[in-house]
PDB file of C-alpha atoms in Angstrom:
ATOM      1  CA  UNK A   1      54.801  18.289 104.282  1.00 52.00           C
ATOM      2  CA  UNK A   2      51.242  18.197 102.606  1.00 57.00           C
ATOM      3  CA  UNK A   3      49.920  16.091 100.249  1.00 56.00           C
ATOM      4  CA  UNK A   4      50.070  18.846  97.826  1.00 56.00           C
ATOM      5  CA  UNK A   5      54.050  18.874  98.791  1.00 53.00           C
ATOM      6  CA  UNK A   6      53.731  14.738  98.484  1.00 51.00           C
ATOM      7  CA  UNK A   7      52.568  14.786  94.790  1.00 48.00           C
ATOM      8  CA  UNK A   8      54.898  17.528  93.356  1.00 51.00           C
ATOM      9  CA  UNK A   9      57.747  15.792  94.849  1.00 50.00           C
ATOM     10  CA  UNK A  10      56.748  12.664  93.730  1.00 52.00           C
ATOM     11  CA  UNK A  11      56.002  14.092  90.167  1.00 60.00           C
ATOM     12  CA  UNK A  12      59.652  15.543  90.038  1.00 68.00           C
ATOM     13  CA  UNK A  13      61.000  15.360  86.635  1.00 75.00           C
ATOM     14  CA  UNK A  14      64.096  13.253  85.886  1.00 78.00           C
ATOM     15  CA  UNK A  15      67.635  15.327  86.389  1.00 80.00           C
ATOM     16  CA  UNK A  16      69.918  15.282  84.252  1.00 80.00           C
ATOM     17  CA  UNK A  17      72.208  13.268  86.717  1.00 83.00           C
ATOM     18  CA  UNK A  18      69.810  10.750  87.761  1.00 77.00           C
ATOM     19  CA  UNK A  19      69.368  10.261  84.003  1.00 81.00           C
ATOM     20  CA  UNK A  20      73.421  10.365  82.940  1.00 82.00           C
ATOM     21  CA  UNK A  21      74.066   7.708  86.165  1.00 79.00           C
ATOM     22  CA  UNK A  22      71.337   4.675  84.830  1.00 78.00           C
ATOM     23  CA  UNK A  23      72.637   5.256  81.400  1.00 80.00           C
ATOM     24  CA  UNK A  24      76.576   4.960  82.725  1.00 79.00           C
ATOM     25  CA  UNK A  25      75.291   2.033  84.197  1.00 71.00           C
ATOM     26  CA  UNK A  26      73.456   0.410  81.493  1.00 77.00           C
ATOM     27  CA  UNK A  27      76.405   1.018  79.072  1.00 76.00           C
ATOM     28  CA  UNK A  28      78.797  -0.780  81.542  1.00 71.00           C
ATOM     29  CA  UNK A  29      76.309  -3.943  80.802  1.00 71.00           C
ATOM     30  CA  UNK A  30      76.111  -3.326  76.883  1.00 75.00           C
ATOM     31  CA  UNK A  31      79.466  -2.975  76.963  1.00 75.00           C
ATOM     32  CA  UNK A  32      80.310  -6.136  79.432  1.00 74.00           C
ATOM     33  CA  UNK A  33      78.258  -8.471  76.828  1.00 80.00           C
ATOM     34  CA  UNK A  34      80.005  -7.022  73.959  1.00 80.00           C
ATOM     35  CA  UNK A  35      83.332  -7.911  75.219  1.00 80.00           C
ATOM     36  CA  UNK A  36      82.495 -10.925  76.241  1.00 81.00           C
ATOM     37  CA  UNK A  37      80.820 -11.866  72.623  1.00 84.00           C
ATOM     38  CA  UNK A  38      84.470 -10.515  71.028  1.00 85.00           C
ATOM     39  CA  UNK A  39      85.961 -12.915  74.003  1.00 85.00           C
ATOM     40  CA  UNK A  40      83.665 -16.009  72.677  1.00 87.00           C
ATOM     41  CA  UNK A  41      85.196 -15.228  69.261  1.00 85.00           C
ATOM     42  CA  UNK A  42      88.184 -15.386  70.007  1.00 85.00           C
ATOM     43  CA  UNK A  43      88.510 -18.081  72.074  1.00 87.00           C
ATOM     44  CA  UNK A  44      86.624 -20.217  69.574  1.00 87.00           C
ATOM     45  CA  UNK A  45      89.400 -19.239  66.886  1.00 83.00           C
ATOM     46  CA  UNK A  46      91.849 -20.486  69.579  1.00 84.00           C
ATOM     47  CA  UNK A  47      89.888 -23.891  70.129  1.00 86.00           C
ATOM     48  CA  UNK A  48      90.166 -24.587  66.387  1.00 83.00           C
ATOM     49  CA  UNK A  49      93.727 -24.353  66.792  1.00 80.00           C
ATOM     50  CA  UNK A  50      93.564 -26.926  69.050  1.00 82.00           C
ATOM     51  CA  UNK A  51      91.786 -29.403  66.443  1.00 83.00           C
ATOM     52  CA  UNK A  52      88.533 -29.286  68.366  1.00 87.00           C
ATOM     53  CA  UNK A  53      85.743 -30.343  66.432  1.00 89.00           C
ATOM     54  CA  UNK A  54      82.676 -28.412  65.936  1.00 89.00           C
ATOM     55  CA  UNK A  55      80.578 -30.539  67.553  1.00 91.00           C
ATOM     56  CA  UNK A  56      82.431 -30.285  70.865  1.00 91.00           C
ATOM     57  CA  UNK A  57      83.096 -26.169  70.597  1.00 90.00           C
ATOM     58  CA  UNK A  58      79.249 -25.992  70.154  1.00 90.00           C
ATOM     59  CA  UNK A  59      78.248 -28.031  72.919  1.00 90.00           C
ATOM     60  CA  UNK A  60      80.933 -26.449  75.033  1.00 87.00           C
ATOM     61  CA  UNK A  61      79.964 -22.935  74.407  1.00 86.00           C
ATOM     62  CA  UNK A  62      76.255 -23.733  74.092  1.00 88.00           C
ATOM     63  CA  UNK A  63      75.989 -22.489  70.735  1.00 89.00           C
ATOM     64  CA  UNK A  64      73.910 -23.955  67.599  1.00 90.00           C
ATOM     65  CA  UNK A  65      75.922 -25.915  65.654  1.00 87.00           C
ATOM     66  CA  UNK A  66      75.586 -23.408  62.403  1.00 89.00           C
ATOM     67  CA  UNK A  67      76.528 -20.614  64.399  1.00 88.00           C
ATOM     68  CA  UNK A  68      79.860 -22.542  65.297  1.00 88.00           C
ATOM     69  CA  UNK A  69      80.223 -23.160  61.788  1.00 87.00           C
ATOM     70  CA  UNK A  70      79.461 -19.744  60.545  1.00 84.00           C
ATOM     71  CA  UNK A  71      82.815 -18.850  63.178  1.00 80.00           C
ATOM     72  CA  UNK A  72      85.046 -21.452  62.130  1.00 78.00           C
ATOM     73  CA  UNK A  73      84.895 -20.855  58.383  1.00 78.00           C
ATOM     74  CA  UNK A  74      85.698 -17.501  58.810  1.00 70.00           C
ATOM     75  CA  UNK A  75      88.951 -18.417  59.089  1.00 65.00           C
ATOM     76  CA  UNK A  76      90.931 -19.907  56.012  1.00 56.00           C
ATOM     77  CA  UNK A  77      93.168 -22.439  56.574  1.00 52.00           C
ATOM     78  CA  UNK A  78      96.199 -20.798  56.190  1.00 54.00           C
ATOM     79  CA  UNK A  79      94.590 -18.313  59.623  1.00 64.00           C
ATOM     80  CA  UNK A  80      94.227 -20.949  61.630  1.00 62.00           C
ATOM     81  CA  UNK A  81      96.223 -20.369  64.505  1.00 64.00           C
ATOM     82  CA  UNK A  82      98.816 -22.513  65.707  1.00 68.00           C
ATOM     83  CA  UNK A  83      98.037 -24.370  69.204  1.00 70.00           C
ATOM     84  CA  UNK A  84      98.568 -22.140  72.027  1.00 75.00           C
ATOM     85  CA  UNK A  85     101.500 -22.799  74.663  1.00 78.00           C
ATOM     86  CA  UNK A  86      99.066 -23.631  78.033  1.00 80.00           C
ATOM     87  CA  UNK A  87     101.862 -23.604  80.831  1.00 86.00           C
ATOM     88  CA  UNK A  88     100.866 -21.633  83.446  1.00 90.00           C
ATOM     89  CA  UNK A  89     104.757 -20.011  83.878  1.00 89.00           C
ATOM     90  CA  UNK A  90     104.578 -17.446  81.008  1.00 91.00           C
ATOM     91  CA  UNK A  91     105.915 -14.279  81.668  1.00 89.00           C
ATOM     92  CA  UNK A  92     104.119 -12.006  78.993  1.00 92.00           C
ATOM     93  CA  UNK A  93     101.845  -8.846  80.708  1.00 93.00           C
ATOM     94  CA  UNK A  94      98.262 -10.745  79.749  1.00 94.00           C
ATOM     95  CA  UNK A  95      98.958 -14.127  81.023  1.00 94.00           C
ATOM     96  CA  UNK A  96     100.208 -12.467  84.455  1.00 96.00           C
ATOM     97  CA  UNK A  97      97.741 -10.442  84.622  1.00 96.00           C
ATOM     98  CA  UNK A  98      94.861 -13.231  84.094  1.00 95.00           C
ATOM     99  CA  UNK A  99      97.014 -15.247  86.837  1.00 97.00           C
ATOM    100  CA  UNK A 100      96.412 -12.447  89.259  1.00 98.00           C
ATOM    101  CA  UNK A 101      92.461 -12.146  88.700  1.00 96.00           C
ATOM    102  CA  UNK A 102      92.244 -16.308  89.178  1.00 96.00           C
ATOM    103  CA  UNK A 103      94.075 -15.786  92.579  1.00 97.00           C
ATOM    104  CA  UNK A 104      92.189 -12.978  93.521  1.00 97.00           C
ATOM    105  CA  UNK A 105      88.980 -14.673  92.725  1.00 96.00           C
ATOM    106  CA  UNK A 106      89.879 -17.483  94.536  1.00 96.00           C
ATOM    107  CA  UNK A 107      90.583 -15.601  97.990  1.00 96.00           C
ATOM    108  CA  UNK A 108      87.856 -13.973  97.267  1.00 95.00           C
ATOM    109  CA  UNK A 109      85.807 -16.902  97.128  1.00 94.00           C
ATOM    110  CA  UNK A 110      87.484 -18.677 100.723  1.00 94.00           C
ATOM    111  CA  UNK A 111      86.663 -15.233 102.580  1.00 94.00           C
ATOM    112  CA  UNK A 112      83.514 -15.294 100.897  1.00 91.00           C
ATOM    113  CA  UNK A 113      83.473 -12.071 100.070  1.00 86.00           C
ATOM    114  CA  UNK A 114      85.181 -10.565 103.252  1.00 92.00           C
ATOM    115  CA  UNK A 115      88.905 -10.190 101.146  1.00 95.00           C
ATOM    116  CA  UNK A 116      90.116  -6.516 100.134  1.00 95.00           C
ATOM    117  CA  UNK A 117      90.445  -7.878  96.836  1.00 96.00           C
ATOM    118  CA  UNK A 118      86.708  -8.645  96.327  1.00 96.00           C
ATOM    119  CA  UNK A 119      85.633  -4.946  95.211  1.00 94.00           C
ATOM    120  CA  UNK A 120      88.334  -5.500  91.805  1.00 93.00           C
ATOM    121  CA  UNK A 121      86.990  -8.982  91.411  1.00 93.00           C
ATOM    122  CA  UNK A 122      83.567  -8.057  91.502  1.00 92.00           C
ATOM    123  CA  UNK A 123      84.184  -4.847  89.165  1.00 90.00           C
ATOM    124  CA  UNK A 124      86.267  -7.027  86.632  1.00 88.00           C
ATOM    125  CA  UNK A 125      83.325  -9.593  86.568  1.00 82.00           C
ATOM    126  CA  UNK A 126      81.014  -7.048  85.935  1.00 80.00           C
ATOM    127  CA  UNK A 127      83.237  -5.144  83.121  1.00 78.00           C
ATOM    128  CA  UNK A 128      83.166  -1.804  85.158  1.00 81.00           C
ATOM    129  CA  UNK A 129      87.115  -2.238  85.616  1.00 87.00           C
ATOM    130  CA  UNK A 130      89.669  -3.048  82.886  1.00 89.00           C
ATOM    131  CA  UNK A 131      93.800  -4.494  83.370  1.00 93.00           C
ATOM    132  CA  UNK A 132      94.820  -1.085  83.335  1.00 93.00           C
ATOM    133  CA  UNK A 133      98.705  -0.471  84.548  1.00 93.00           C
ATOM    134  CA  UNK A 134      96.518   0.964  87.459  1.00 94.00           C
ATOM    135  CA  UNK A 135      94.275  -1.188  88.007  1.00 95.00           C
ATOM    136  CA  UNK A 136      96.280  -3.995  88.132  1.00 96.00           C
ATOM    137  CA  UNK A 137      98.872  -2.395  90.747  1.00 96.00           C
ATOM    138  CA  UNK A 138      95.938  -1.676  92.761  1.00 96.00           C
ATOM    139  CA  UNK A 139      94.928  -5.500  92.220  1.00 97.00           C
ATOM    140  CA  UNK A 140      98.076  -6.634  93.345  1.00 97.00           C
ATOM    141  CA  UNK A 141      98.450  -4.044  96.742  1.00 97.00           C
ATOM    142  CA  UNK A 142      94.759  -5.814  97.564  1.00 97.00           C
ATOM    143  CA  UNK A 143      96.048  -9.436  97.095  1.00 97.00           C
ATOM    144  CA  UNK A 144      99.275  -8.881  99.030  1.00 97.00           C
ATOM    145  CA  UNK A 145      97.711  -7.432 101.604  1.00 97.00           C
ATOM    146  CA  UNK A 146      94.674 -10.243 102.186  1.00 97.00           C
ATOM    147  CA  UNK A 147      97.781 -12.322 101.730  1.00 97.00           C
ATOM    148  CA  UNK A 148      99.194 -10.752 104.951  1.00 95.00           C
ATOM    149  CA  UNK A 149      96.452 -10.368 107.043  1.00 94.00           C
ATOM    150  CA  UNK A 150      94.846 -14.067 106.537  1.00 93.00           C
ATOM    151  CA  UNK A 151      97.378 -15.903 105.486  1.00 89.00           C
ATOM    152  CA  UNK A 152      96.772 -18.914 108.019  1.00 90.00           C
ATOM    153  CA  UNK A 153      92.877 -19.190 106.122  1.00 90.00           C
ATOM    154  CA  UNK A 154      94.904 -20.046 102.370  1.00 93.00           C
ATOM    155  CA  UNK A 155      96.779 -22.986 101.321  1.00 91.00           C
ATOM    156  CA  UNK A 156     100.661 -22.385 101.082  1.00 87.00           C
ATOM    157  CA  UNK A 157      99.771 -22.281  96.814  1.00 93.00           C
ATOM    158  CA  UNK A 158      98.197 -19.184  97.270  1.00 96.00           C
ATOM    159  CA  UNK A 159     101.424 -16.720  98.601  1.00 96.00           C
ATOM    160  CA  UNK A 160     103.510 -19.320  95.776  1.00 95.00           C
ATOM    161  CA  UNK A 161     101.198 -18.278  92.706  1.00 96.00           C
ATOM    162  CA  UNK A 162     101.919 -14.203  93.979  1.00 97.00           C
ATOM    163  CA  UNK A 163     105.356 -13.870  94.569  1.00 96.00           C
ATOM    164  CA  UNK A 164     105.776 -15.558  91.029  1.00 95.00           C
ATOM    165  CA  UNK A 165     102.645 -13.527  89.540  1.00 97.00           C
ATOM    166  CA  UNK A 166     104.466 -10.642  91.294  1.00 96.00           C
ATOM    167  CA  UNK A 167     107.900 -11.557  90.033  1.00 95.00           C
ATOM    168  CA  UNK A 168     106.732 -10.976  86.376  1.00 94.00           C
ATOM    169  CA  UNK A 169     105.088  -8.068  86.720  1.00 94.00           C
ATOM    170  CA  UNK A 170     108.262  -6.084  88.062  1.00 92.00           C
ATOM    171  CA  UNK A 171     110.266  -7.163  85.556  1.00 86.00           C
ATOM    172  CA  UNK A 172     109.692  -5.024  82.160  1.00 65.00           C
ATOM    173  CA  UNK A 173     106.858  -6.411  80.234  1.00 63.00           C
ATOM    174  CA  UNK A 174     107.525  -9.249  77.569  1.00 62.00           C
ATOM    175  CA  UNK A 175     106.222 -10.282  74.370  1.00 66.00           C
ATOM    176  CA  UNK A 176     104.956 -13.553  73.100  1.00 65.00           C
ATOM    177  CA  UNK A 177     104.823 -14.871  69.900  1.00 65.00           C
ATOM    178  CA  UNK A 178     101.071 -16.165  69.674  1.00 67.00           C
ATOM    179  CA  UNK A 179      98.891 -14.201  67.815  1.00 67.00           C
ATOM    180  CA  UNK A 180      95.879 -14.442  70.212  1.00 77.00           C
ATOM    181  CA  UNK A 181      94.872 -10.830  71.377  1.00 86.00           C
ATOM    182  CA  UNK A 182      95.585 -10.131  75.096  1.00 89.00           C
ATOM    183  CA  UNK A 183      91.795 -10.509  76.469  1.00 90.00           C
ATOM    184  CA  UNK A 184      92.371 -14.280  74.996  1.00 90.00           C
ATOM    185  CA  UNK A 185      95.702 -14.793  76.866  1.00 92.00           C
ATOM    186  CA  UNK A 186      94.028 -13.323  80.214  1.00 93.00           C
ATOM    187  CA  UNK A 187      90.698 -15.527  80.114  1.00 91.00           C
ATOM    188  CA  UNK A 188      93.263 -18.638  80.018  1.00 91.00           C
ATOM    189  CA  UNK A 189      95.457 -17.605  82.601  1.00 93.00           C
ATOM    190  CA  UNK A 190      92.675 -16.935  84.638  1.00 94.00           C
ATOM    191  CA  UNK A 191      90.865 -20.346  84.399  1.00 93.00           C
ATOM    192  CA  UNK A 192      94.175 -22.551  84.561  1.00 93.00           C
ATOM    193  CA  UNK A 193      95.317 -20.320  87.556  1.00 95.00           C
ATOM    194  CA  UNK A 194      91.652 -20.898  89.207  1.00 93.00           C
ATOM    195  CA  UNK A 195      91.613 -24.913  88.404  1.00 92.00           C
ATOM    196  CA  UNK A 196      95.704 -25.023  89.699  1.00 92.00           C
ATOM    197  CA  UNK A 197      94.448 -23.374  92.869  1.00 92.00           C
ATOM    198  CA  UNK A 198      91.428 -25.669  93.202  1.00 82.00           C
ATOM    199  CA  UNK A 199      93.367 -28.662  92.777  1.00 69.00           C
ATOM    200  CA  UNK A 200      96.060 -27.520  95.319  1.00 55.00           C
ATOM    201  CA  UNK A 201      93.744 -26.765  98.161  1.00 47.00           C
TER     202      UNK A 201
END
C-alpha cells in the first residue's frame, strides 16, 4: 500500500456502524448512572424508614447534607415507609433474584474472575444486563454449573445459599407487601447475601 493508500484510509469517514456501536455503548453508561441515581433514591426513602438520621444517610451515601434533606422532605409523613423486613429467607422474585447476583459475585470473586458466572456479573455491574426471566435462568445455569465443577474451591454456604435461592425461583413467583420497588428489594438481597457469604467463609 502507498502512502497515498495510507492517508485515504486513515482519513476514512465514520460508518454508520462504527458510529451506532460507541453510541450503544455510551447509552449503556448514561443509562447505568441513571439507574443507579433512581437506586440512591430509593434506598434513601427506605433508610428513613428505618429512623436513620440525616446526618448518618449523608455521610453514608457521601452526599451534602442539603441534598439529603432536599430527599427526605419529599416525603410527607404519612409516605414514610414502614421498616423493611431484612431476613435473608424471603421468597418474593426481587429478593431471590438479588440473592443470586451476591452469590454469583462472590464465586466470582474466589475464582477471580475464572467462574462461568463472571460474564453476567460483570454485565449486571456495568448495567448492560437486566433480571430478565432470561437472564436470570441463564444466571442460575452459570452458578450451578461453577458450583459443579469447583465445588471443593467454595465453602459448604455457597451450594446452601443455591439450592434455597433455587428453591424459590421454581416455585411460582410471590408477592410481598412492602412498597419498595423491586431494584430496592434486589440491591438488599444482594449486599446481605454478599456479607452472609463473607462471614461464612
Amino acid at each position: 500500500m502507498t502512502g497515498e493508500d495510507d492517508a485515504r484510509q486513515s482519513h476514512r469517514p465514520l460508518t454508520e456502524e462504527q458510529a451506532r456501536r460507541m453510541l450503544a455503548d455510551m447509552n449503556e453508561v448514561i443509562r447505568a448512572g441513571e439507574e443507579m441515581r433512581k437506586l440512591r433514591t430509593e434506598m434513601i426513602r427506605v433508610l428513613v424508614g428505618l429512623g436513620w438520621t440525616q446526618d448518618r444517610i449523608a455521610r453514608l451515601t457521601e452526599m451534602s447534607q442539603p441534598a439529603v434533606s432536599k430527599q427526605v422532605t419529599k416525603y410527607k409523613a404519612g409516605e414514610v415507609p414502614p421498616p423493611m423486613e431484612l431476613s435473608l429467607d424471603q421468597d418474593d422474585a426481587p429478593w431471590l433474584e438479588g440473592r443470586l447476583w451476591g452469590l454469583a459475585e462472590e464465586i466470582s470473586e474466589t475464582c477471580r474472575g475464572a467462574a462461568r458466572c463472571t460474564r453476567y456479573v460483570d454485565a449486571l455491574a456495568r448495567g448492560k444486563k437486566r433480571f430478565t426471566p432470561r437472564n436470570v435462568d441463564e444466571l442460575r445455569r452459570a452458578v450451578e454449573e461453577d458450583l459443579r465443577l469447583r465445588r471443593a474451591e467454595f465453602p459448604g454456604g455457597y451450594q446452601d445459599a443455591y439450592d434455597r435461592i433455587s428453591r424459590g425461583l421454581d416455585v411460582p413467583a410471590k408477592t410481598t407487601d412492602t412498597p419498595a420497588p423491586a431494584s430496592v428489594r434486589r440491591a438488599l438481597a444482594h449486599r446481605i447475601q454478599r456479607d452472609r457469604l463473607g462471614g461464612d467463609a
